[in-house]
Every structure is written in C-alpha cells, then in structure tokens.
Coordinates of C-alpha atoms in Angstrom, one line a residue:
X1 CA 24.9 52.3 68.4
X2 CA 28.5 53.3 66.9
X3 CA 28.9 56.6 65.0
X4 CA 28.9 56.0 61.5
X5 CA 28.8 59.4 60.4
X6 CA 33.0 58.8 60.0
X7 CA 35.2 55.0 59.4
X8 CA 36.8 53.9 62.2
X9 CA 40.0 53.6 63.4
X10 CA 40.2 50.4 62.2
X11 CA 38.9 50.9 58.5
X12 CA 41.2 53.8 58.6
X13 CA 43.9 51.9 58.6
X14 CA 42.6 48.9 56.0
X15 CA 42.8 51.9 53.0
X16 CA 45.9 52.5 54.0
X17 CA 45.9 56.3 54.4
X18 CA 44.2 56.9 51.4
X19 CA 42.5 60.5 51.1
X20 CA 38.6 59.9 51.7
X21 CA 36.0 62.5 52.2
X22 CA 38.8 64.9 51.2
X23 CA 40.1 64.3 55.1
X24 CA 44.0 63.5 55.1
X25 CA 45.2 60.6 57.7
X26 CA 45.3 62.5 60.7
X27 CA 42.3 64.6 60.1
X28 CA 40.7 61.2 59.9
X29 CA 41.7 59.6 63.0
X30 CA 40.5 62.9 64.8
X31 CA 37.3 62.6 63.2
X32 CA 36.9 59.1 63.7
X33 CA 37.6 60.0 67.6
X34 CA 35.8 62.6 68.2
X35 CA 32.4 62.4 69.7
X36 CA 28.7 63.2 67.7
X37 CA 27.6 66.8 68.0
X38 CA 24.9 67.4 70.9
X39 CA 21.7 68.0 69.0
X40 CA 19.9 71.4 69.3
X41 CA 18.2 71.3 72.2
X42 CA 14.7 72.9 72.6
X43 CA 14.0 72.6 76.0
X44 CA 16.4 73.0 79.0
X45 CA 14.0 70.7 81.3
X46 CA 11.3 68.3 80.9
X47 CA 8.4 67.7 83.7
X48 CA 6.7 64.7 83.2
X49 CA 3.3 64.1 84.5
X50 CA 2.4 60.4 84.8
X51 CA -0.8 59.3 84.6
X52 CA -1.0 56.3 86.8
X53 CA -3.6 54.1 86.1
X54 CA -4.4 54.4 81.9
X55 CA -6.4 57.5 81.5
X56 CA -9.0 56.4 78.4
X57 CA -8.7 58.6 75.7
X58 CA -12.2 58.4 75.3
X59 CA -12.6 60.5 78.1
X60 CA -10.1 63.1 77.4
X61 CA -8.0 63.4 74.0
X62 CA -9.9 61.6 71.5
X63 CA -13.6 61.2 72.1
X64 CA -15.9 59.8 69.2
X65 CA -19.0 61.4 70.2
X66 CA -20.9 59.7 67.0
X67 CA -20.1 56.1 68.2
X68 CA -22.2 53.7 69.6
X69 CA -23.9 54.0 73.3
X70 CA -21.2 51.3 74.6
X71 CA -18.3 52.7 72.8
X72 CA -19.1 56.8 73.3
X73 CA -19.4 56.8 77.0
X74 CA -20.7 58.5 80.0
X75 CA -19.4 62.7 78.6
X76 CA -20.1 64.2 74.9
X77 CA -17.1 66.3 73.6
X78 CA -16.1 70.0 73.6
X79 CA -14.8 72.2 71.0
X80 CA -11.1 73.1 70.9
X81 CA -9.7 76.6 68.8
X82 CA -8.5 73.8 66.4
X83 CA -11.2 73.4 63.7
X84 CA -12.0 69.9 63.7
X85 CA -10.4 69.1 66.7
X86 CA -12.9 68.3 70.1
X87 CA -11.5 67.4 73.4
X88 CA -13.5 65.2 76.1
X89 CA -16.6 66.9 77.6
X90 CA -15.3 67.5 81.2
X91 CA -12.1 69.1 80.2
X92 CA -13.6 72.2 78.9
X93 CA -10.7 74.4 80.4
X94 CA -7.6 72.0 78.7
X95 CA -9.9 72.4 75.3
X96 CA -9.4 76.0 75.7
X97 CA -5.8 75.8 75.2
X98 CA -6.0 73.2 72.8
X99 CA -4.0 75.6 70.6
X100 CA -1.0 75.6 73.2
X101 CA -0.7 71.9 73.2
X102 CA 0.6 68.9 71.2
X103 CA -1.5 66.1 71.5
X104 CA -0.6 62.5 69.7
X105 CA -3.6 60.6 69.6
X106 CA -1.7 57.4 68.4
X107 CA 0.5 56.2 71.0
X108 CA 0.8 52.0 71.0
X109 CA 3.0 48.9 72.1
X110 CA 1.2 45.9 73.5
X111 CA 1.8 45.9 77.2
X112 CA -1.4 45.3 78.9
X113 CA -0.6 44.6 82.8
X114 CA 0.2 48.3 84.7
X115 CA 4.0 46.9 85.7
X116 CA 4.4 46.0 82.3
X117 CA 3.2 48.7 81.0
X118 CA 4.0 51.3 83.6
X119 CA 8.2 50.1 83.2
X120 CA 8.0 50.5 79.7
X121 CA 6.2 54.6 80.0
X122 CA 9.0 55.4 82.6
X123 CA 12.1 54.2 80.8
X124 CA 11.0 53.6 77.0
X125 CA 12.3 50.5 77.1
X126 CA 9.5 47.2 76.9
X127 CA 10.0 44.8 79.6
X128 CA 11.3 41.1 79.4
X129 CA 7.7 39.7 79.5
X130 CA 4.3 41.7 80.0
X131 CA 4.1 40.0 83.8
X132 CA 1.5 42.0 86.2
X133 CA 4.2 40.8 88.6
X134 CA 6.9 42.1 86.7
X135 CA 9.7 42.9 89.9
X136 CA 12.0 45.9 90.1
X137 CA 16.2 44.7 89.7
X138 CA 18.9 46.2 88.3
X139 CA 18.8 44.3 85.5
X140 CA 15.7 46.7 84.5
X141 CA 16.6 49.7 82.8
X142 CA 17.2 53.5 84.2
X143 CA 14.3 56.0 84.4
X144 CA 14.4 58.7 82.1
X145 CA 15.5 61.4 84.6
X146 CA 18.9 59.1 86.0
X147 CA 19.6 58.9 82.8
X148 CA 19.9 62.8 82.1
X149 CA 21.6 63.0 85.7
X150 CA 24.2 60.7 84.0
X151 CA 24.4 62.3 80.6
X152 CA 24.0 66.1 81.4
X153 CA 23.7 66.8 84.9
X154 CA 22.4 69.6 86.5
X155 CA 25.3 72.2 88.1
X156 CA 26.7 71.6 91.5
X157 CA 24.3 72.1 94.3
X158 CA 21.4 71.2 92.0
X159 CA 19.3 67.9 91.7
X160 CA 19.0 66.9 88.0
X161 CA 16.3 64.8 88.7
X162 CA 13.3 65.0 91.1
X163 CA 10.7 62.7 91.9
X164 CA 7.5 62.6 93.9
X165 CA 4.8 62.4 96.0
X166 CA 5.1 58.1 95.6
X167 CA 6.5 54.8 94.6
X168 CA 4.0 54.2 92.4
X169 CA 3.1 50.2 92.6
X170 CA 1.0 47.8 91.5
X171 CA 1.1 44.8 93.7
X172 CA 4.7 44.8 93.5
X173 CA 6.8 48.2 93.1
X174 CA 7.3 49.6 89.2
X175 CA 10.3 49.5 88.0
X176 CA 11.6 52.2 86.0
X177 CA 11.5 54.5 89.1
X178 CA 15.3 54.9 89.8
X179 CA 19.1 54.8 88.4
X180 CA 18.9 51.1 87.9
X181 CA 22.4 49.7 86.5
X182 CA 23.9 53.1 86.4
X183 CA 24.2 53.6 90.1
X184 CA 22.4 55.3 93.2
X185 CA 24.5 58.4 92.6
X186 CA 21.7 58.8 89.6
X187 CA 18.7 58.2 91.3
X188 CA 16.2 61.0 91.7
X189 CA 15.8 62.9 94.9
X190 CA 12.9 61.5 95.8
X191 CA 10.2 63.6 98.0
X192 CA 7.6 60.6 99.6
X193 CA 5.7 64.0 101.3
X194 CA 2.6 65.3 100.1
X195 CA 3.0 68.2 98.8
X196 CA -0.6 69.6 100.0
X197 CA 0.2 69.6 103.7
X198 CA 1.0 72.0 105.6
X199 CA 4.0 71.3 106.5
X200 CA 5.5 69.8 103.6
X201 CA 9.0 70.3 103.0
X202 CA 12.2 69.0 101.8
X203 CA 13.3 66.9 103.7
X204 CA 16.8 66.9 104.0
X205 CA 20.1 66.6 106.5
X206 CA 20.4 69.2 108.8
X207 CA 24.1 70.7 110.1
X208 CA 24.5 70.2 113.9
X209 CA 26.3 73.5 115.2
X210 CA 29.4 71.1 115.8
X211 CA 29.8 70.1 111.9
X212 CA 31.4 72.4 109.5
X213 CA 30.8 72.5 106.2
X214 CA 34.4 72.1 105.8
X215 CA 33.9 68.9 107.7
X216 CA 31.8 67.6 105.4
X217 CA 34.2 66.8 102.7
X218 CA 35.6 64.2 105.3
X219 CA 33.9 60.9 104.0
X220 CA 33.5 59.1 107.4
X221 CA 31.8 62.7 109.2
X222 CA 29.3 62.6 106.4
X223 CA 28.2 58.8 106.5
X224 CA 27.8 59.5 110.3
X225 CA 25.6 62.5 109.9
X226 CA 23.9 59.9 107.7
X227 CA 23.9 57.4 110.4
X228 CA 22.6 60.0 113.1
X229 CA 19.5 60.8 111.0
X230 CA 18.3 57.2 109.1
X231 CA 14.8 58.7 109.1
X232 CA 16.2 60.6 106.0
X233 CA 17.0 57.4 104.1
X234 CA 12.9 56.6 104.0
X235 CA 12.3 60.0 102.5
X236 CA 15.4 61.1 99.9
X237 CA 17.1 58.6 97.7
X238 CA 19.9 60.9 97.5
X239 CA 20.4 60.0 100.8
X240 CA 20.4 56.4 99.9
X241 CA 22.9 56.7 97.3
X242 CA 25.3 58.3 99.4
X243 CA 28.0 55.9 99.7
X244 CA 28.4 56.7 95.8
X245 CA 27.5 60.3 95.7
X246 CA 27.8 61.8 99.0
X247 CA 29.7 64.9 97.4
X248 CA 26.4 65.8 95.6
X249 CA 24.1 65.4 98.5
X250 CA 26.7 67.5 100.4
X251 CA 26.3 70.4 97.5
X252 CA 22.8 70.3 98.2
X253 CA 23.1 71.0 101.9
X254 CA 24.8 74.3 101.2
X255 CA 22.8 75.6 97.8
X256 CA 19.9 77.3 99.4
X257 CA 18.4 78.6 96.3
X258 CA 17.4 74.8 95.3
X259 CA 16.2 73.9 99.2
X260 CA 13.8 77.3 98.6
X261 CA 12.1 75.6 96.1
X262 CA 10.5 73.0 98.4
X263 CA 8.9 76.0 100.5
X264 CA 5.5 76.3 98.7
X265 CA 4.5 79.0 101.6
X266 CA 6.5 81.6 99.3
X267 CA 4.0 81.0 97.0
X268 CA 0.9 83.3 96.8
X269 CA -2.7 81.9 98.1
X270 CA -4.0 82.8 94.6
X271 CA -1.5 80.7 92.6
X272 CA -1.6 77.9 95.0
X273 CA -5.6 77.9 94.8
X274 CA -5.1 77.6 90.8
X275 CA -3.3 74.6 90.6
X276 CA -5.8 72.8 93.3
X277 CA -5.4 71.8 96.8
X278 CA -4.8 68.6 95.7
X279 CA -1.6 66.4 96.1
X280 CA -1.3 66.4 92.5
X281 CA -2.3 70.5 92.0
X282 CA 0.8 71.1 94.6
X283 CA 2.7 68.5 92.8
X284 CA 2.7 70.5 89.3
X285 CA 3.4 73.4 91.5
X286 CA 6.5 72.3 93.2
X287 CA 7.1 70.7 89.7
X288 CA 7.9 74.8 88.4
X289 CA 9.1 75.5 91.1
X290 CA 12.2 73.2 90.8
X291 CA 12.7 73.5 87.2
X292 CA 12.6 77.6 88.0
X293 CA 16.0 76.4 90.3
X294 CA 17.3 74.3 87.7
X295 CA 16.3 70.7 88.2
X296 CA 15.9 69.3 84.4
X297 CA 13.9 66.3 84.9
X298 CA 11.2 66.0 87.2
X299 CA 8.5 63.2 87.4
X300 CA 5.3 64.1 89.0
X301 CA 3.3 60.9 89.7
X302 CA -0.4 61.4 89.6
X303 CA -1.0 58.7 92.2
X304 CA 0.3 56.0 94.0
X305 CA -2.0 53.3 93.4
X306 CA -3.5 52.5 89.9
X307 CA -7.0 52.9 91.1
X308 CA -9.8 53.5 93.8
X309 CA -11.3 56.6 95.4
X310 CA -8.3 59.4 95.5
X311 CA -6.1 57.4 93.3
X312 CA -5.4 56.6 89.8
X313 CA -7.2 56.5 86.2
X314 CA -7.8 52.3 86.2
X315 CA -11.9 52.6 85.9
X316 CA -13.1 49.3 85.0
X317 CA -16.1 49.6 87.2
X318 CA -15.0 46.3 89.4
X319 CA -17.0 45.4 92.9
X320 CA -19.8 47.9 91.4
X321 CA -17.5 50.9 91.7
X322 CA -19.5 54.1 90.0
X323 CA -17.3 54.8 86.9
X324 CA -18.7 58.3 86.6
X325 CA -18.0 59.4 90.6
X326 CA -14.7 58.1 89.8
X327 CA -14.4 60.3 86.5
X328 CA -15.9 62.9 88.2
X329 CA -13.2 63.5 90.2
X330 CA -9.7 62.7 88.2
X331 CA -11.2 65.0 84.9
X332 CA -12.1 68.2 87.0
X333 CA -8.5 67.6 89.1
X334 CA -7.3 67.6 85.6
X335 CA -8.6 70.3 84.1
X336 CA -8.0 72.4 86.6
X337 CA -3.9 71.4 87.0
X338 CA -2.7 71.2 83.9
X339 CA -3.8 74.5 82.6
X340 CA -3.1 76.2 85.5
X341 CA 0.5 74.6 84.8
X342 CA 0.9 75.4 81.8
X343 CA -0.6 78.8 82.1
X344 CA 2.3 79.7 84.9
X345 CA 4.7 78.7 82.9
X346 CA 4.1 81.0 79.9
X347 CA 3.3 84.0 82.6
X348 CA 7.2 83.4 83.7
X349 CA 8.5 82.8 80.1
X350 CA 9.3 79.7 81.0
X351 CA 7.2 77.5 78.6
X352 CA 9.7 78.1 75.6
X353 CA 12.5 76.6 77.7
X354 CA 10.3 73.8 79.8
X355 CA 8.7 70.3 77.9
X356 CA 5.5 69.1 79.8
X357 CA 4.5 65.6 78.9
X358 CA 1.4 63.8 79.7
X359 CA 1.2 60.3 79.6
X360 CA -0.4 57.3 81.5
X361 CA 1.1 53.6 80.8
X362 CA -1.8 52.9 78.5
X363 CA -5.1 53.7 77.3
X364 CA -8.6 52.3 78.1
X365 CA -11.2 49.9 75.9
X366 CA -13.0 51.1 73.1
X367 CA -16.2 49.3 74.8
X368 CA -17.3 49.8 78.1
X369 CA -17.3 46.0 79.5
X370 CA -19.9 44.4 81.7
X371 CA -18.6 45.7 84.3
X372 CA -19.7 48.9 83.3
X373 CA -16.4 50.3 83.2
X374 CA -13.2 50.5 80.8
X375 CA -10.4 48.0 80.5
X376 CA -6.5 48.1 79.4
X377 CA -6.2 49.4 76.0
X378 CA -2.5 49.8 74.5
X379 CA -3.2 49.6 71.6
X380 CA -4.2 53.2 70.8
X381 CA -3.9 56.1 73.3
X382 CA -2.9 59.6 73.9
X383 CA -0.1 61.8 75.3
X384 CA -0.4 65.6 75.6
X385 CA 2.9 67.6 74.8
X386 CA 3.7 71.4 75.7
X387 CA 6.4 74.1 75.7
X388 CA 9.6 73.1 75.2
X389 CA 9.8 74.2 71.6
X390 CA 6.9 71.5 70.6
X391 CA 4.5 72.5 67.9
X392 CA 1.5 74.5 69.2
X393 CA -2.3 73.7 67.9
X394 CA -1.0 70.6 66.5
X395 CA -2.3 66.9 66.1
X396 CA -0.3 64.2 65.6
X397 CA -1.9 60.8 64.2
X398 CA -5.4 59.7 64.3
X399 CA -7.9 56.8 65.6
X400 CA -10.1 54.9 63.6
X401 CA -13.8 55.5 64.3
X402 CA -13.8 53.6 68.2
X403 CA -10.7 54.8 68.8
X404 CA -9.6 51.2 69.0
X405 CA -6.5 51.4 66.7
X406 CA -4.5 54.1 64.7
X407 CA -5.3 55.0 61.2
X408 CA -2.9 57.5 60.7
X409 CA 0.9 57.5 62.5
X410 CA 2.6 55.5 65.0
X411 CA 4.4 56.5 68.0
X412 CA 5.7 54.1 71.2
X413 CA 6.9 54.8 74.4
X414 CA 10.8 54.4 73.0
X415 CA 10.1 57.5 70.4
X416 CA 8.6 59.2 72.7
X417 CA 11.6 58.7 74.8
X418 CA 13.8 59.5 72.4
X419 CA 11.7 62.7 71.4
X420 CA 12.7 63.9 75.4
X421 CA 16.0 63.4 75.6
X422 CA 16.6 64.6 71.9
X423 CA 14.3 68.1 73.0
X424 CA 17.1 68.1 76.2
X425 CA 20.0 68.1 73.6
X426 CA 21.2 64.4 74.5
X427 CA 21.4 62.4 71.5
X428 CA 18.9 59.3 71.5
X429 CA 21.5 57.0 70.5
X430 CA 24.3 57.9 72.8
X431 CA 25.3 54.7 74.7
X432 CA 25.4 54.1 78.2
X433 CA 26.5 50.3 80.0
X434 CA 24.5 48.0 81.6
X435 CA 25.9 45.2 85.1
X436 CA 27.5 43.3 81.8
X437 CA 29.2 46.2 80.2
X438 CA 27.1 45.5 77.5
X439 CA 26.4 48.9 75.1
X440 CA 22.7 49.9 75.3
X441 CA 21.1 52.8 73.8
X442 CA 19.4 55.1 76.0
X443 CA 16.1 55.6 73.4
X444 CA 15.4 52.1 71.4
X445 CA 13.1 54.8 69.3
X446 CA 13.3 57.0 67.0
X447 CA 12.6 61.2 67.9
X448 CA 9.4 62.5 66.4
X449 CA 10.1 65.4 64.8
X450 CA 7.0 66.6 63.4
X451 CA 6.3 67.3 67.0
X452 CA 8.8 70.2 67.1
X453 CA 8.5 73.1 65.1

C-alpha cells in the first residue's frame, strides 16, 4: 500500500512548492522519499506451532460444558487462574498457565478443505478457490518465515527461518510452506529428520580436507560440493536454493554456534523428558534452541498428515475410528509440550523477547456428526498466544453458546499475520513483488493490538 503519511513526489510538485505541513520544498521531497519508521517491535522471534489437522476448540480453548450431550463432547472443563475463564478438561497443566497466555477464541474465514485452509494459516493470505486439491506454484504466496528472511534477515551465518519435522500435505503438498515468488534464497532451512531419534542432526554439507573455506567463495567449487553430496538436497532447502543463495548456505558451514543448536544431546535428560519423547516434544525443543542462536522464525509442524493414529487433530470418527483414543493421545502430547515450552522459555528470560503462536488451519463442528466424530469448522476457532510482549491472562473475543460462531470480536488468519510481523518490527503493509511485479502487501490484515500490552 503507498505511504500516505507524506504527498508524493508528484503532488509535490502540482502545489508548486507551496509550504505544507510547515515542510519547505526540499524537506518535502525527503519526506516524501524516505521510507515508514519500523514499528516497535516486541518480540525478536516468533515460533509458530501448527496444528495440523483443526484442533476443535471444544476440546481445548473454549469448551461449553452446559451444552447439549452432542454439542459438549467426550471431556468436561477445567478451571484456569482467570475467573470465568475454563480450559478443556484434558489440558489441566495448559489451564494452569492460563494466566501466561493469550488466547483468542474468535478466529474465522470460511476455508473448509485442509489445503485451503492450511495455505491461508501459513501465509495469511486466502487462496484462489477453497479446492481440497488446491496445488503448491509460485503463483501462491510466501510463508510467513521467507518473508521475514526477505524483510529482516537473520545475521550472517544464521538461518532466519527454520522449518520441520515435515511437508505437511493433504493429498497434494500445502502450499504456503516455502519462499514462493520471492525466491529459494528465502526458503526455510528445512530439517525432514525427526527430531526424537537418536541420531537426529542437522543435516548439512560437510568440508572434505581438500576444500578450503576460502575455496568456497569460488561459485563452481561450491555447486560441486553440492553435486558430490545430492542426498543433502532431499533434507535442507537451503541446499536447494543454492544457485541463488549459495553465499548463505556457505555462512552456515562455518558459524558453529547455529550448527550446535541441532545437537539435542547437549541438552539435559530432565529437560528433554519435559517436553516429551515425542517428535513434536523434541520439535518445541529444538524450536528454543534455534531461536536461543538467533533464528527469528521457526515453524514447528505438529504432524505431517491431517489425521490417523500418530498424526494430526482431523477427528471425524471416519471407518469407526475411536475419537476419544485419538483425543487421548494429541491433548496429553499437548499438555505436556507446550507448557513445558513455554515454561523454558521464561526460566532463560527468553519469553519477553520470543512470540509462540498456536494455531491449526481451522476449528472443529459444534455437533459431533454421525460419525461420531467432529468435522471442519472455520467459522469460529482458537489460537493460543505467548511471550513476545503479548498480553498475559487475557481473552480475546468470545463464542456464542455452541461455540458455533463469534459473539464478541473478529480475528482472520491475515490479522493474525499482520499481528506477527508487526510484533517482529516489520510493518504489515510494507510491500514486497510477486512473478508480475505486481505490489502486494505482506499482511492483507489488520494487527491486533489489544493483544499486546
């Protein structure tokens, strides 16, 4: 969007020099030039847990323990430190932090197919059509994390944005998952390794003792090395993006204080067992780790398939599937992990600095269907806010008495994007271009401030 705090150059010249705003001629044209002020930021990185799937609020954030049989569900509720406030019945550990958290119980658009939907949570931006087979192009727009990397990257030696454990899909692969139009050099670095193994590491190019570093700044040694080692391209999208950024990759070969951050065996046994010896509790765990080394946007995807045992939050109860041994298993994983997240990061006075954001691609049915089970719901649903200078104890909209629709606020997934990138200190409506040169905003939002304190 242009900057209309000042005329332009253009206007400037239409008055004819004329004094306005007090500004003489010249002082105009430089303030007609110059670029917006950087917002305060609040945070210096953001990790962003996605829920894969559609958690149901139901379930977790909002439950309506006085509604009907087919509408309450399978838990009752727990009491939060919030008077008023009650959590979901099987996250008795989250509701005990309840006054460390934001939680927004009135996040909508009307994306019901996971590709859709799942697109439109990852960049902010609604797709084209809501198509289950929506594709992955570069017509699509950037994830939130390339966009940082392009806007206000990470120093030398440093990956600005991290993904992992998968390429989360539905069907087809998700979009919203990499640079997109901007270019490979702004894809994540991208970790398709479980985290939970034993020998998980970062994968990454290794010198042979006949390649300088100095060597290295020769284009044609590097894209060999690249050549020599093609399992790397299946593992690091860094790698992939090479040909465009092969200077940055090559800063990360020699900054070992970022490579250390992949090595979860310097961690303690105790702080490991907190977060869970899960993919996803070791996820959250590298997740501080490489926002402690100075990563700024990570994604952490829960799973890589919506739903099924081990996977994501989709729990419609199809081919007689037993909703509750499905719940039984993602709400104990989560209230273990994201406490013990959160918990870490205060201990290292990091919280202050660090935004956590949790958030699937949609909610889940007000009524449990015949199936026994929850269907897609966008119409009302939560996300769970944290650190990063956002309000603690604080609850933003409400849900009417199903928790079908919102009775009290509004917020999409493009305000809630904006609301990231304006807590980073990037303004929401800087510009960027897409294949067409066409100007596009990076948040189509607006940043929701009563979030922040």
């Amino acid at each position: 969007m242009p900057n209309t705090s000042f005329p332009s150059r253009r206007a400037v010249l239409r008055v004819g020099g004329a004094g306005l705003l007090g500004l003489s001629f010249p002082e105009m044209l430089r303030a007609a030039d110059a670029p917006k002020a950087r917002h305060r930021a609040t945070a210096k990185s953001v990790i962003f847990l996605h829920q894969w799937g559609g958690p149901g609020q139901h379930e977790t954030f909002d439950p309506k323990p006085d509604a009907p049989d087919n509408v309450r569900g399978w838990y009752g509720a727990t009491k939060t430190k919030l008077p008023g406030v009650i959590f979901g019945e099987r996250i008795p550990k989250i509701a005990a932090m309840a006054d460390k958290l934001t939680v927004v119980r009135c996040m909508q658009h009307t994306m019901k197919n996971h590709n859709s939907a799942g697109y439109y949570s990852l960049t902010g931006v609604a797709p084209p059509t809501d198509d289950q087979r929506l594709r992955d192009s570069l017509e699509l727009f950037p994830a939130y994390g390339s966009l940082v990397d392009k806007l206000a990257p990470a120093p030398k030696g440093i990956a600005t944005f991290v993904a992992y454990p998968h390429v989360i899909a539905d069907g087809s692969i998700t979009p919203g998952q990499h640079a997109s139009f901007l270019g490979k050099a702004h894809s994540p670095l991208f970790v398709n390794q479980d985290p939970n193994r034993s020998d998980f590491k970062l994968p990454e190019l290794t010198l042979p003792d006949n390649l300088s570093v100095e060597r290295l700044e020769n284009r044609k040694d590097i894209l060999k090395l690249i050549d020599e080692q093609s399992d790397l391209l299946e593992t690091s999208l860094v790698a992939q993006g090479l040909d465009e950024s092969y200077q940055k990759a090559v800063a990360m070969l020699t900054s070992p204080r970022f490579k250390q951050a992949f090595d979860l065996t310097k961690e303690s046994k105790k702080t490991r067992d907190a977060y869970g010896r899960t993919t996803y509790g070791q996820g959250c765990l590298l997740a501080r780790r490489v926002v402690e080394a100075g990563a700024k946007f990570v994604n952490v995807y829960f799973s890589r398939a919506i739903g099924g045992k081990g996977q994501g939050w989709d729990y419609h109860g199809f081919n007689k599937e037993s909703v509750t041994d499905r719940l039984d298993e993602l709400l104990p994983m989560t209230d273990q992990t994201l406490p013990a997240l959160l918990t870490d990061l205060e201990d290292r006075g990091m919280l202050d600095d660090t935004l956590v954001v949790w958030v699937g691609e949609f909610g889940r049915t007000p009524k449990i269907s015949s199936n026994g089970g929850r269907d897609h719901w966008p119409q009302c649903y939560c996300a769970v806010l944290a650190g990063g200078g956002a309000k603690r104890g604080f609850v933003y909209g409400a849900s009417d008495k199903f928790g079908a629709y919102s009775t009290v606020g509004q917020a999409r997934p493009e305000d809630l994007a904006a609301t990231m990138f304006e807590a980073l200190g990037i303004d929401p409506e800087t510009e960027i271009r897409d294949k067409l040169n066409r100007p596009l905003p990076i948040a189509r939002g607006k940043p929701i401030r009563e979030l922040f304190a």
